[in-house]
Each structure stands twice: as structure tokens, then as C-alpha cells.
Amino acid sequence: MSQSPSFENLETVAAAFCMEGAPKEITPYGNGHINDTYLLVCEDGGTEKKYILQRMNRSIFKNPAALMENVANVTAYLRRLISEKGGDPDRETLQVVKTKSGENYLEDNYHNCWRVFPFIDHTFCLEKVENAGDFYDCAVAFGNFQQQLASYPAHTLHETIPLFHHTPSRFRDFKKAVDEDSMGRASMVQEEINFALSREPDTRVLTDLLEKGELPLRVTHNDTKLNNILFDVSTRKALCIIDLDTVMPGLSLYDFGDSIRTGASTGAEDEPDLSKVELDLSLFETFTKGFLKGCGGSLTPLEIKLLPMGAKLMTYECGIRFLADFLVGDTYFKIHRENQNLDRARTQFKLVADMEKKWEDMEEIIRRLS
Ligand code: ADP
Ligand code: GN1
Ligand code: MG
């Protein structure tokens, strides 16, 4: 199938799922960097039913069956918890719509893998924090997500992307991309490469502590960027955590750090004007308060102490991933313009440098809140 499937192709795919009504409109949707996402509107006897139809990224997710087993089991588990608490499972978590043959996803004749979720209507995603209250809600929701999954049988989860947040392994991949320089781009980004290389000793801090058993392995989301949470239009409350492809055992610091990276930056992830990018300390404080609350006292003193390191390392790690992708020719993260991955890497490194400048302030905030 071509890169942009036609309505007819998509309609055929959609028809294989247990949906209400017949497909009327199918349009590209959202700003994810990984999967191809469509809003699918179906007509059912005069009423509209909406779904999210996604083509999973096969070059990233090597085992779609294992991935979808994780998503189906985790969402079924969350639905039970939400119902027990009197919440609305149809709006507060995702639900896997099965294919007509009872599978969690469909593999078409071209080896594309597709899945469907009910569209959670009257919601919006934030690409940038608009006010501190939203970011606080987001922090409580992500902390709470980790709490909810604390009793989930972690051993049943498949590792959908091996070594996803293993920063030393990410560093090795980055170094390989620099050494191979397959696109001949390294000479134009020497300053960025040197910035990343000089911080190599930091890469091991969290994984060493994990290996020594000083940091607990938890079930974490691992991709807690701002646009992976849906807000309710009427209440403007954080409603539903989405993008569950990387729910796996991990460190709480990964989830904390990835949200700071995206939500506490004053600029967009791909902002070309670096003067607009810095760490907003007040948003850092807001998120920390919310996350501690959401985790309900479950974080250990060492986890709390290391929250600034979580923020810095997740930002650094994302920076080297973007830069490596730029060096190999933009094969992983979707780009919509030339040099977008380079701009993304630059914003992450600018944020890392700013965090290093504001290190004492971050530590002081953590001391005050703990
Ligand atoms: P990616 O892995 O590419 O980031 P996501 O699963 O995060 O893909 O989906 C991309 C976007 O689609 C989200 O940021 C959100 O805007 C929207 N989205 C995904 N699932 C739903 C849903 N069930 N209801 C409403 N919007 C959704
Ligand atoms: C990707 O899927 P999405 O767009 O929410 C990526 C994250 C990165 C992020 C950078 C599976 O997230 O790890 O931090 O882009 N997801 C995967 O914006 O690699
Ligand atoms: Mg996403």
C-alpha cells in the first residue's frame, strides 16, 4: 500500500473491524510522530459514530501482536479500576475495537497492521501548556496512571521497543550514527555532536542505580508528552491517557522527565529560534507538585531527589535520538520539513543546558516540595 492510503483502501481496512455504521469520512488526524492516525466517521442510521483508525509503525514496532496484547490487557485492567471507582471507562481510557474475526488488530495484504479505538469525543490535546492549571492536571493524571498500574502484573508485559529508555544504549546508537555519517551531515552539526558527547558520563546515572536495585522498576507509560493526554472540553480536566504503545516496566523518572521536557519548555519541540526555548521553573514546580500528588506518596526518597536528573536525562536522550535520526536521514520520527529533526535536537540540547544552569533552583524546588 502507498504511503498515503486512499479512502477506498482505508474503507476496506475499516470494514474488517466491529464498528457501528458505515465509513463516511476518513481523514488524517493528530500530531503523533510515530503511527499514521486517522479520524474515521461512520454513519449509523442517521447518527455519527467516530473512531480512531491507526496504521502502526511496522519498522518501529517489530511485534504488533505483542504490542496489541499489552494495549488490550492494560486497557481492560484500567477499565475495571475506573468502573470500580465510579468513573466512565468509555471516556477515561482507550478500548481496543476487535476485528470481525476477534483479533486486536488487522494485518492487510501489504503487511500493514491496523487498529481501531473508539474516538473519545469532546476532548482536545495540548501541543503546548496554555496555563499552569492544565499542566498540574496532566501531572496528577500521569502520576495517577503509574499508581493505577502499580499492581499490574508487570511480568506479563512485552517489551515493545527493547531498551527504550536505556540511555547508555541510546548513546551507543547515537555514536554509531555519528561514526557512520551515512548522509554526510555530521560536519554541519559538530557543535551539537560535541555537546552530546561531552555528557556521556550522565547517561549511566539512572540505569546504574536501577541495576544496583536502588531505584524500583515500575510499570510506566514511557511516552508522557503533553499531546498523549486528552482533556475534557467541558471540564478542561485531564481525562484520558493515550498512546499506550510503550507501557512497559520502567522508572518513574522517565515519565516525570518526558513531561517536563515537553510541557515545561517555553518553546515548541521543533522551535528553530532557540532564544524562545528555556526551562520554565514555575511550570517545573507545578508539574512536580501534581506528579507527587498523583503518585500518592509512592515515590521513594531517592526517586524524588533524582527528579531533576530524570528531567535532564529524558531531554538529553530525546535530543540524541533526534540528532541520530537527522544523521541517518530521518527514518524514525516523522518530519514535515527539512532539518526538523535537527531543530528538535537543538531545542532539547538548549533545554539541557538551561537545566544545568538552573540545577540548584530545581533541587531547591524538590527539597521544598518533598
Ligand atoms: P503516535 O504514537 O503517532 O503519537 P497517538 O496514539 O498518540 O499516535 O495518536 C495521535 C493523536 O491522535 C493523539 O495525539 C490524539 O490527538 C489523537 N488520538 C489518538 N487516540 C485518540 C482517541 N481514542 N480519541 C481521540 N483522539 C485520539
Ligand atoms: C514519539 O509517539 P509520540 O509522537 O507520542 C516517541 C517518543 C519521543 C517523542 C518525541 C514510540 O512520541 O519516544 O519522546 O516522539 N515515541 C516512540 O516527541 O518512539
Ligand atoms: Mg502520541
Short mmCIF file of C-alpha atoms and ligand atoms in Angstrom, two decimals:
data_model
loop_
_atom_site.label_atom_id
_atom_site.label_comp_id
_atom_site.label_asym_id
_atom_site.label_seq_id
_atom_site.Cartn_x
_atom_site.Cartn_y
_atom_site.Cartn_z
CA MET A 1 0.00 0.00 0.00
CA SER A 2 1.26 3.52 -0.78
CA GLN A 3 2.40 5.93 1.94
CA SER A 4 -0.98 7.73 1.95
CA PRO A 5 -3.72 5.14 1.53
CA SER A 6 -6.81 6.23 -0.40
CA PHE A 7 -10.28 6.43 1.12
CA GLU A 8 -11.14 3.15 -0.64
CA ASN A 9 -8.13 1.36 0.89
CA LEU A 10 -8.94 2.75 4.31
CA GLU A 11 -12.62 1.90 3.92
CA THR A 12 -11.69 -1.71 3.17
CA VAL A 13 -9.50 -1.83 6.24
CA ALA A 14 -12.19 -0.24 8.43
CA ALA A 15 -14.78 -2.75 7.22
CA ALA A 16 -12.78 -5.54 8.86
CA PHE A 17 -13.49 -4.14 12.37
CA CYS A 18 -16.57 -4.48 14.56
CA MET A 19 -17.82 -0.93 14.18
CA GLU A 20 -21.22 0.68 14.27
CA GLY A 21 -22.27 2.11 10.91
CA ALA A 22 -20.53 2.51 7.57
CA PRO A 23 -17.43 4.69 6.96
CA LYS A 24 -18.36 8.16 5.70
CA GLU A 25 -15.18 10.18 6.15
CA ILE A 26 -11.60 9.16 6.92
CA THR A 27 -9.10 11.98 7.44
CA PRO A 28 -5.53 12.16 8.79
CA TYR A 29 -5.61 13.20 12.42
CA GLY A 30 -3.35 14.43 15.26
CA ASN A 31 0.33 15.25 15.55
CA GLY A 32 1.96 11.97 16.59
CA HIS A 33 5.48 11.32 15.33
CA ILE A 34 5.13 7.54 15.02
CA ASN A 35 1.87 5.99 13.81
CA ASP A 36 -0.41 7.05 10.94
CA THR A 37 -3.59 8.20 12.64
CA TYR A 38 -6.99 8.78 11.00
CA LEU A 39 -10.31 10.03 12.29
CA LEU A 40 -12.95 7.70 10.96
CA VAL A 41 -16.53 8.94 10.94
CA CYS A 42 -19.22 6.31 10.43
CA GLU A 43 -22.85 6.84 9.63
CA ASP A 44 -25.24 4.64 11.59
CA GLY A 45 -28.91 5.20 10.77
CA GLY A 46 -28.67 8.98 10.94
CA THR A 47 -26.24 9.14 13.88
CA GLU A 48 -22.50 9.51 13.65
CA LYS A 49 -20.01 7.21 15.36
CA LYS A 50 -16.37 8.24 15.45
CA TYR A 51 -13.27 6.07 15.68
CA ILE A 52 -9.52 6.42 15.59
CA LEU A 53 -8.01 4.19 12.90
CA GLN A 54 -4.25 3.77 13.15
CA ARG A 55 -1.66 2.15 10.98
CA MET A 56 1.01 1.05 13.43
CA ASN A 57 4.58 1.84 12.54
CA ARG A 58 5.92 -1.56 11.50
CA SER A 59 9.54 -0.55 11.25
CA ILE A 60 9.46 0.61 14.88
CA PHE A 61 7.08 -1.92 16.39
CA LYS A 62 8.50 -5.24 15.29
CA ASN A 63 5.92 -7.37 17.07
CA PRO A 64 2.45 -5.85 16.62
CA ALA A 65 0.72 -8.87 18.19
CA ALA A 66 2.69 -8.47 21.43
CA LEU A 67 2.16 -4.72 21.40
CA MET A 68 -1.59 -5.06 20.94
CA GLU A 69 -1.76 -7.72 23.64
CA ASN A 70 -0.20 -5.18 26.03
CA VAL A 71 -2.63 -2.45 24.98
CA ALA A 72 -5.69 -4.72 25.18
CA ASN A 73 -4.73 -6.10 28.60
CA VAL A 74 -3.71 -2.77 30.11
CA THR A 75 -6.86 -1.01 28.90
CA ALA A 76 -9.08 -3.87 30.13
CA TYR A 77 -7.37 -3.61 33.52
CA LEU A 78 -7.77 0.17 33.64
CA ARG A 79 -11.42 -0.07 32.61
CA ARG A 80 -12.09 -2.31 35.62
CA LEU A 81 -10.35 0.08 38.00
CA ILE A 82 -12.14 3.10 36.58
CA SER A 83 -15.55 1.40 36.83
CA GLU A 84 -14.88 0.34 40.43
CA LYS A 85 -14.18 3.97 41.30
CA GLY A 86 -17.43 5.11 39.67
CA GLY A 87 -15.66 6.69 36.67
CA ASP A 88 -16.57 6.43 33.00
CA PRO A 89 -14.31 3.81 31.38
CA ASP A 90 -15.51 4.79 27.88
CA ARG A 91 -14.00 8.25 28.31
CA GLU A 92 -11.19 7.72 30.81
CA THR A 93 -9.25 5.06 28.94
CA LEU A 94 -8.92 3.59 25.48
CA GLN A 95 -10.69 0.47 24.29
CA VAL A 96 -9.43 -1.87 21.58
CA VAL A 97 -12.10 -2.46 18.92
CA LYS A 98 -11.71 -6.04 17.74
CA THR A 99 -11.70 -7.17 14.13
CA LYS A 100 -14.66 -9.19 12.93
CA SER A 101 -12.54 -12.30 13.43
CA GLY A 102 -11.91 -11.36 17.06
CA GLU A 103 -8.34 -10.08 16.75
CA ASN A 104 -6.84 -6.97 18.35
CA TYR A 105 -5.55 -5.72 15.01
CA LEU A 106 -5.65 -6.41 11.30
CA GLU A 107 -2.70 -7.25 9.10
CA ASP A 108 -3.52 -6.39 5.49
CA ASN A 109 -2.09 -7.94 2.33
CA TYR A 110 0.74 -5.41 2.32
CA HIS A 111 1.88 -6.29 5.88
CA ASN A 112 0.45 -3.06 7.25
CA CYS A 113 -1.01 -3.50 10.73
CA TRP A 114 -4.13 -1.56 11.65
CA ARG A 115 -6.04 -1.00 14.86
CA VAL A 116 -9.17 0.86 15.90
CA PHE A 117 -10.15 2.67 19.11
CA PRO A 118 -13.42 4.47 19.79
CA PHE A 119 -12.78 8.20 19.32
CA ILE A 120 -13.08 9.98 22.64
CA ASP A 121 -15.20 12.95 21.65
CA HIS A 122 -15.40 16.45 23.17
CA THR A 123 -11.75 16.34 24.08
CA PHE A 124 -8.64 18.20 22.98
CA CYS A 125 -4.89 17.67 23.15
CA LEU A 126 -2.41 20.36 24.09
CA GLU A 127 0.71 20.83 21.98
CA LYS A 128 1.92 23.49 24.43
CA VAL A 129 0.96 24.35 28.01
CA GLU A 130 -1.56 27.19 27.94
CA ASN A 131 -1.93 27.62 31.68
CA ALA A 132 -0.37 26.11 34.79
CA GLY A 133 -3.65 24.50 35.88
CA ASP A 134 -3.69 22.27 32.80
CA PHE A 135 -0.12 21.18 33.42
CA TYR A 136 -0.91 20.42 37.05
CA ASP A 137 -3.83 18.21 35.97
CA CYS A 138 -1.62 16.50 33.46
CA ALA A 139 0.93 15.76 36.21
CA VAL A 140 -1.71 14.33 38.55
CA ALA A 141 -3.03 12.18 35.70
CA PHE A 142 0.38 10.77 34.77
CA GLY A 143 1.27 10.18 38.43
CA ASN A 144 -2.07 8.52 38.94
CA PHE A 145 -1.59 6.35 35.86
CA GLN A 146 1.56 4.97 37.46
CA GLN A 147 -0.31 4.41 40.71
CA GLN A 148 -3.13 2.61 38.93
CA LEU A 149 -0.65 0.27 37.28
CA ALA A 150 1.33 -0.39 40.47
CA SER A 151 -0.48 -3.69 40.97
CA TYR A 152 -0.49 -4.66 37.28
CA PRO A 153 1.39 -7.94 36.65
CA ALA A 154 4.49 -6.37 35.13
CA HIS A 155 5.97 -9.71 34.06
CA THR A 156 3.11 -10.16 31.55
CA LEU A 157 4.07 -7.01 29.62
CA HIS A 158 6.05 -7.43 26.41
CA GLU A 159 8.98 -5.10 25.80
CA THR A 160 7.60 -3.40 22.67
CA ILE A 161 10.79 -1.46 21.94
CA PRO A 162 13.83 -3.04 23.58
CA LEU A 163 15.96 -0.73 25.74
CA PHE A 164 13.53 2.13 25.04
CA HIS A 165 14.82 4.46 27.79
CA HIS A 166 18.19 2.78 28.32
CA THR A 167 20.16 5.99 27.84
CA PRO A 168 23.61 4.31 27.50
CA SER A 169 22.20 2.17 24.69
CA ARG A 170 20.66 5.28 23.06
CA PHE A 171 24.10 6.89 23.36
CA ARG A 172 25.72 3.94 21.56
CA ASP A 173 23.17 4.24 18.73
CA PHE A 174 23.90 7.96 18.53
CA LYS A 175 27.67 7.37 18.44
CA LYS A 176 27.21 4.82 15.66
CA ALA A 177 25.19 7.33 13.63
CA VAL A 178 27.97 9.90 14.08
CA ASP A 179 30.74 7.45 13.19
CA GLU A 180 28.96 6.14 10.11
CA ASP A 181 27.74 9.57 8.98
CA SER A 182 25.78 7.86 6.21
CA MET A 183 24.23 11.09 4.85
CA GLY A 184 27.37 13.22 5.17
CA ARG A 185 25.60 15.53 7.62
CA ALA A 186 27.91 15.27 10.64
CA SER A 187 30.21 18.15 9.67
CA MET A 188 27.32 20.64 9.75
CA VAL A 189 26.34 19.68 13.32
CA GLN A 190 29.71 19.31 15.01
CA GLU A 191 28.75 21.66 17.84
CA GLU A 192 25.64 19.62 18.66
CA ILE A 193 27.59 16.37 18.42
CA ASN A 194 30.23 17.68 20.83
CA PHE A 195 27.52 18.84 23.24
CA ALA A 196 26.08 15.34 23.31
CA LEU A 197 29.41 13.51 23.50
CA SER A 198 30.63 15.62 26.42
CA ARG A 199 27.70 14.47 28.55
CA GLU A 200 28.31 10.76 28.08
CA PRO A 201 29.02 10.10 31.81
CA ASP A 202 25.49 11.32 32.68
CA THR A 203 23.92 8.64 30.50
CA ARG A 204 24.60 5.89 33.05
CA VAL A 205 23.31 7.57 36.21
CA LEU A 206 19.79 6.12 36.28
CA THR A 207 20.49 2.73 34.70
CA ASP A 208 23.37 2.13 37.17
CA LEU A 209 21.06 2.84 40.11
CA LEU A 210 18.41 0.58 38.62
CA GLU A 211 20.91 -2.23 38.13
CA LYS A 212 22.09 -1.83 41.74
CA GLY A 213 18.50 -2.13 42.90
CA GLU A 214 18.45 1.39 44.33
CA LEU A 215 15.66 2.58 42.05
CA PRO A 216 12.45 0.50 41.73
CA LEU A 217 11.27 -0.84 38.40
CA ARG A 218 7.61 0.14 37.95
CA VAL A 219 5.03 -0.11 35.20
CA THR A 220 5.39 3.19 33.40
CA HIS A 221 3.93 4.88 30.32
CA ASN A 222 7.31 5.91 28.89
CA ASP A 223 5.93 8.50 26.43
CA THR A 224 4.34 11.09 28.67
CA LYS A 225 4.47 14.01 26.32
CA LEU A 226 1.78 16.60 26.57
CA ASN A 227 -0.18 15.53 23.49
CA ASN A 228 -0.55 11.99 24.81
CA ILE A 229 -3.28 13.11 27.18
CA LEU A 230 -6.83 14.09 26.27
CA PHE A 231 -8.54 16.94 28.12
CA ASP A 232 -12.29 17.13 28.51
CA VAL A 233 -13.72 20.12 26.61
CA SER A 234 -16.45 20.84 29.20
CA THR A 235 -14.48 20.44 32.42
CA ARG A 236 -11.00 21.17 30.98
CA LYS A 237 -9.71 18.34 33.17
CA ALA A 238 -7.12 15.78 32.10
CA LEU A 239 -9.38 12.91 31.09
CA CYS A 240 -7.60 10.09 29.31
CA ILE A 241 -4.03 8.96 28.83
CA ILE A 242 -3.47 7.67 25.31
CA ASP A 243 -0.58 6.32 23.20
CA LEU A 244 -0.07 3.16 25.25
CA ASP A 245 2.42 1.58 22.82
CA THR A 246 5.32 1.85 25.24
CA VAL A 247 3.63 0.94 28.53
CA MET A 248 6.36 -1.30 29.94
CA PRO A 249 8.44 -1.71 33.06
CA GLY A 250 10.47 1.47 33.56
CA LEU A 251 11.45 4.19 36.01
CA SER A 252 9.06 6.77 37.40
CA LEU A 253 11.74 9.29 36.46
CA TYR A 254 11.18 8.51 32.78
CA ASP A 255 7.55 9.59 32.98
CA PHE A 256 8.33 12.64 35.07
CA GLY A 257 11.21 13.65 32.81
CA ASP A 258 9.44 13.27 29.50
CA SER A 259 6.59 15.51 30.63
CA ILE A 260 8.98 18.21 31.85
CA ARG A 261 10.82 18.00 28.53
CA THR A 262 7.65 18.80 26.59
CA GLY A 263 5.46 20.76 28.99
CA ALA A 264 7.91 22.90 30.97
CA SER A 265 9.75 24.17 27.90
CA THR A 266 8.85 27.71 26.82
CA GLY A 267 9.18 26.74 23.15
CA ALA A 268 7.85 24.10 20.78
CA GLU A 269 9.83 20.89 20.40
CA ASP A 270 10.89 21.94 16.89
CA GLU A 271 11.24 25.70 17.50
CA PRO A 272 14.00 26.99 15.18
CA ASP A 273 14.56 30.15 17.27
CA LEU A 274 16.43 28.88 20.31
CA SER A 275 16.09 32.19 22.13
CA LYS A 276 12.47 31.13 22.71
CA VAL A 277 13.44 27.89 24.44
CA GLU A 278 14.16 27.55 28.13
CA LEU A 279 13.01 25.65 31.18
CA ASP A 280 10.12 27.39 32.92
CA LEU A 281 10.92 26.82 36.60
CA SER A 282 7.46 27.70 37.70
CA LEU A 283 6.00 25.02 35.39
CA PHE A 284 8.64 22.61 36.66
CA GLU A 285 7.35 23.27 40.17
CA THR A 286 3.72 22.95 39.12
CA PHE A 287 4.31 19.59 37.45
CA THR A 288 6.35 18.28 40.37
CA LYS A 289 3.54 19.13 42.81
CA GLY A 290 0.96 17.37 40.64
CA PHE A 291 3.10 14.33 39.94
CA LEU A 292 3.90 13.79 43.63
CA LYS A 293 0.20 14.06 44.39
CA GLY A 294 -0.78 11.67 41.57
CA CYS A 295 1.81 9.12 42.72
CA GLY A 296 0.11 9.24 46.13
CA GLY A 297 3.26 9.08 48.25
CA SER A 298 4.61 6.03 46.44
CA LEU A 299 7.89 7.57 45.23
CA THR A 300 10.97 6.71 47.29
CA PRO A 301 13.20 9.49 48.70
CA LEU A 302 15.84 8.66 46.07
CA GLU A 303 13.32 8.88 43.23
CA ILE A 304 12.20 12.27 44.50
CA LYS A 305 15.76 13.52 44.86
CA LEU A 306 16.52 12.43 41.30
CA LEU A 307 13.54 14.16 39.65
CA PRO A 308 15.79 16.92 38.18
CA MET A 309 18.07 14.20 36.78
CA GLY A 310 15.03 12.46 35.28
CA ALA A 311 14.09 15.72 33.54
CA LYS A 312 17.59 16.33 32.26
CA LEU A 313 18.27 12.78 31.09
CA MET A 314 14.95 12.33 29.27
CA THR A 315 15.55 15.65 27.49
CA TYR A 316 19.12 14.70 26.63
CA GLU A 317 18.05 11.24 25.47
CA CYS A 318 15.39 12.66 23.19
CA GLY A 319 17.97 15.14 21.86
CA ILE A 320 20.42 12.39 20.88
CA ARG A 321 17.59 10.36 19.35
CA PHE A 322 16.54 13.35 17.18
CA LEU A 323 20.15 14.11 16.23
CA ALA A 324 20.90 10.46 15.39
CA ASP A 325 17.76 10.38 13.24
CA PHE A 326 18.86 13.55 11.44
CA LEU A 327 22.28 11.95 10.82
CA VAL A 328 20.83 8.72 9.38
CA GLY A 329 18.39 10.56 7.09
CA ASP A 330 15.18 10.99 9.15
CA THR A 331 13.98 7.43 9.19
CA TYR A 332 12.32 7.22 12.64
CA PHE A 333 10.49 10.43 13.60
CA LYS A 334 8.07 11.84 11.02
CA ILE A 335 9.24 15.14 9.58
CA HIS A 336 7.22 17.74 7.72
CA ARG A 337 10.11 19.96 6.65
CA GLU A 338 13.85 19.88 6.07
CA ASN A 339 16.02 19.93 9.20
CA GLN A 340 13.06 19.41 11.53
CA ASN A 341 14.84 16.66 13.44
CA LEU A 342 17.89 18.89 13.74
CA ASP A 343 15.75 21.72 15.13
CA ARG A 344 14.19 19.22 17.53
CA ALA A 345 17.63 18.08 18.70
CA ARG A 346 18.74 21.68 19.17
CA THR A 347 15.75 22.58 21.37
CA GLN A 348 16.43 19.54 23.56
CA PHE A 349 20.10 20.48 23.98
CA LYS A 350 19.18 24.10 24.70
CA LEU A 351 16.83 22.84 27.42
CA VAL A 352 19.53 20.54 28.84
CA ALA A 353 21.96 23.47 29.01
CA ASP A 354 19.30 25.62 30.68
CA MET A 355 18.54 22.87 33.20
CA GLU A 356 22.23 22.69 34.04
CA LYS A 357 22.18 26.46 34.68
CA LYS A 358 19.04 26.16 36.82
CA TRP A 359 20.13 22.97 38.61
CA GLU A 360 20.26 24.49 42.10
CA ASP A 361 16.82 26.02 41.62
CA MET A 362 15.34 22.70 40.53
CA GLU A 363 16.88 20.93 43.52
CA GLU A 364 15.59 23.64 45.84
CA ILE A 365 12.05 23.21 44.46
CA ILE A 366 12.27 19.46 45.06
CA ARG A 367 13.50 19.98 48.63
CA ARG A 368 10.68 22.40 49.31
CA LEU A 369 8.01 20.05 47.95
CA SER A 370 9.22 16.81 49.49
P1 ADP B 1 1.52 8.49 17.90
O1 ADP B 1 2.09 7.24 18.51
O2 ADP B 1 1.84 8.64 16.46
O3 ADP B 1 1.89 9.68 18.72
P2 ADP B 1 -1.11 8.58 19.17
O4 ADP B 1 -1.70 7.27 19.60
O5 ADP B 1 -0.53 9.45 20.22
O6 ADP B 1 -0.07 8.31 17.97
O7 ADP B 1 -2.27 9.37 18.40
C1 ADP B 1 -2.01 10.57 17.69
C2 ADP B 1 -3.03 11.63 18.07
O8 ADP B 1 -4.37 11.15 17.77
C3 ADP B 1 -3.08 11.98 19.55
O9 ADP B 1 -2.12 12.95 19.89
C4 ADP B 1 -4.53 12.48 19.69
O10 ADP B 1 -4.63 13.81 19.21
C5 ADP B 1 -5.31 11.61 18.73
N1 ADP B 1 -5.96 10.44 19.37
C6 ADP B 1 -5.42 9.19 19.49
N2 ADP B 1 -6.29 8.33 20.05
C7 ADP B 1 -7.43 9.04 20.28
C8 ADP B 1 -8.75 8.71 20.79
N3 ADP B 1 -9.05 7.46 21.17
N4 ADP B 1 -9.67 9.68 20.86
C9 ADP B 1 -9.40 10.95 20.45
N5 ADP B 1 -8.18 11.32 19.94
C10 ADP B 1 -7.22 10.39 19.84
C1 GN1 B 2 7.45 9.90 19.89
O1 GN1 B 2 4.51 8.77 19.54
P1 GN1 B 2 4.78 10.13 20.04
O2 GN1 B 2 4.79 11.17 18.96
O3 GN1 B 2 3.85 10.45 21.18
C2 GN1 B 2 8.35 8.85 20.52
C3 GN1 B 2 8.79 9.31 21.90
C4 GN1 B 2 9.52 10.64 21.78
C5 GN1 B 2 8.61 11.65 21.09
C6 GN1 B 2 9.33 12.94 20.81
C7 GN1 B 2 7.43 5.20 20.34
O4 GN1 B 2 6.29 10.06 20.67
O5 GN1 B 2 9.67 8.36 22.48
O6 GN1 B 2 9.88 11.13 23.05
O7 GN1 B 2 8.14 11.13 19.81
N1 GN1 B 2 7.64 7.57 20.62
C8 GN1 B 2 8.25 6.43 20.26
O8 GN1 B 2 8.39 13.93 20.52
O9 GN1 B 2 9.43 6.38 19.87
MG MG B 3 1.39 10.21 20.64
#
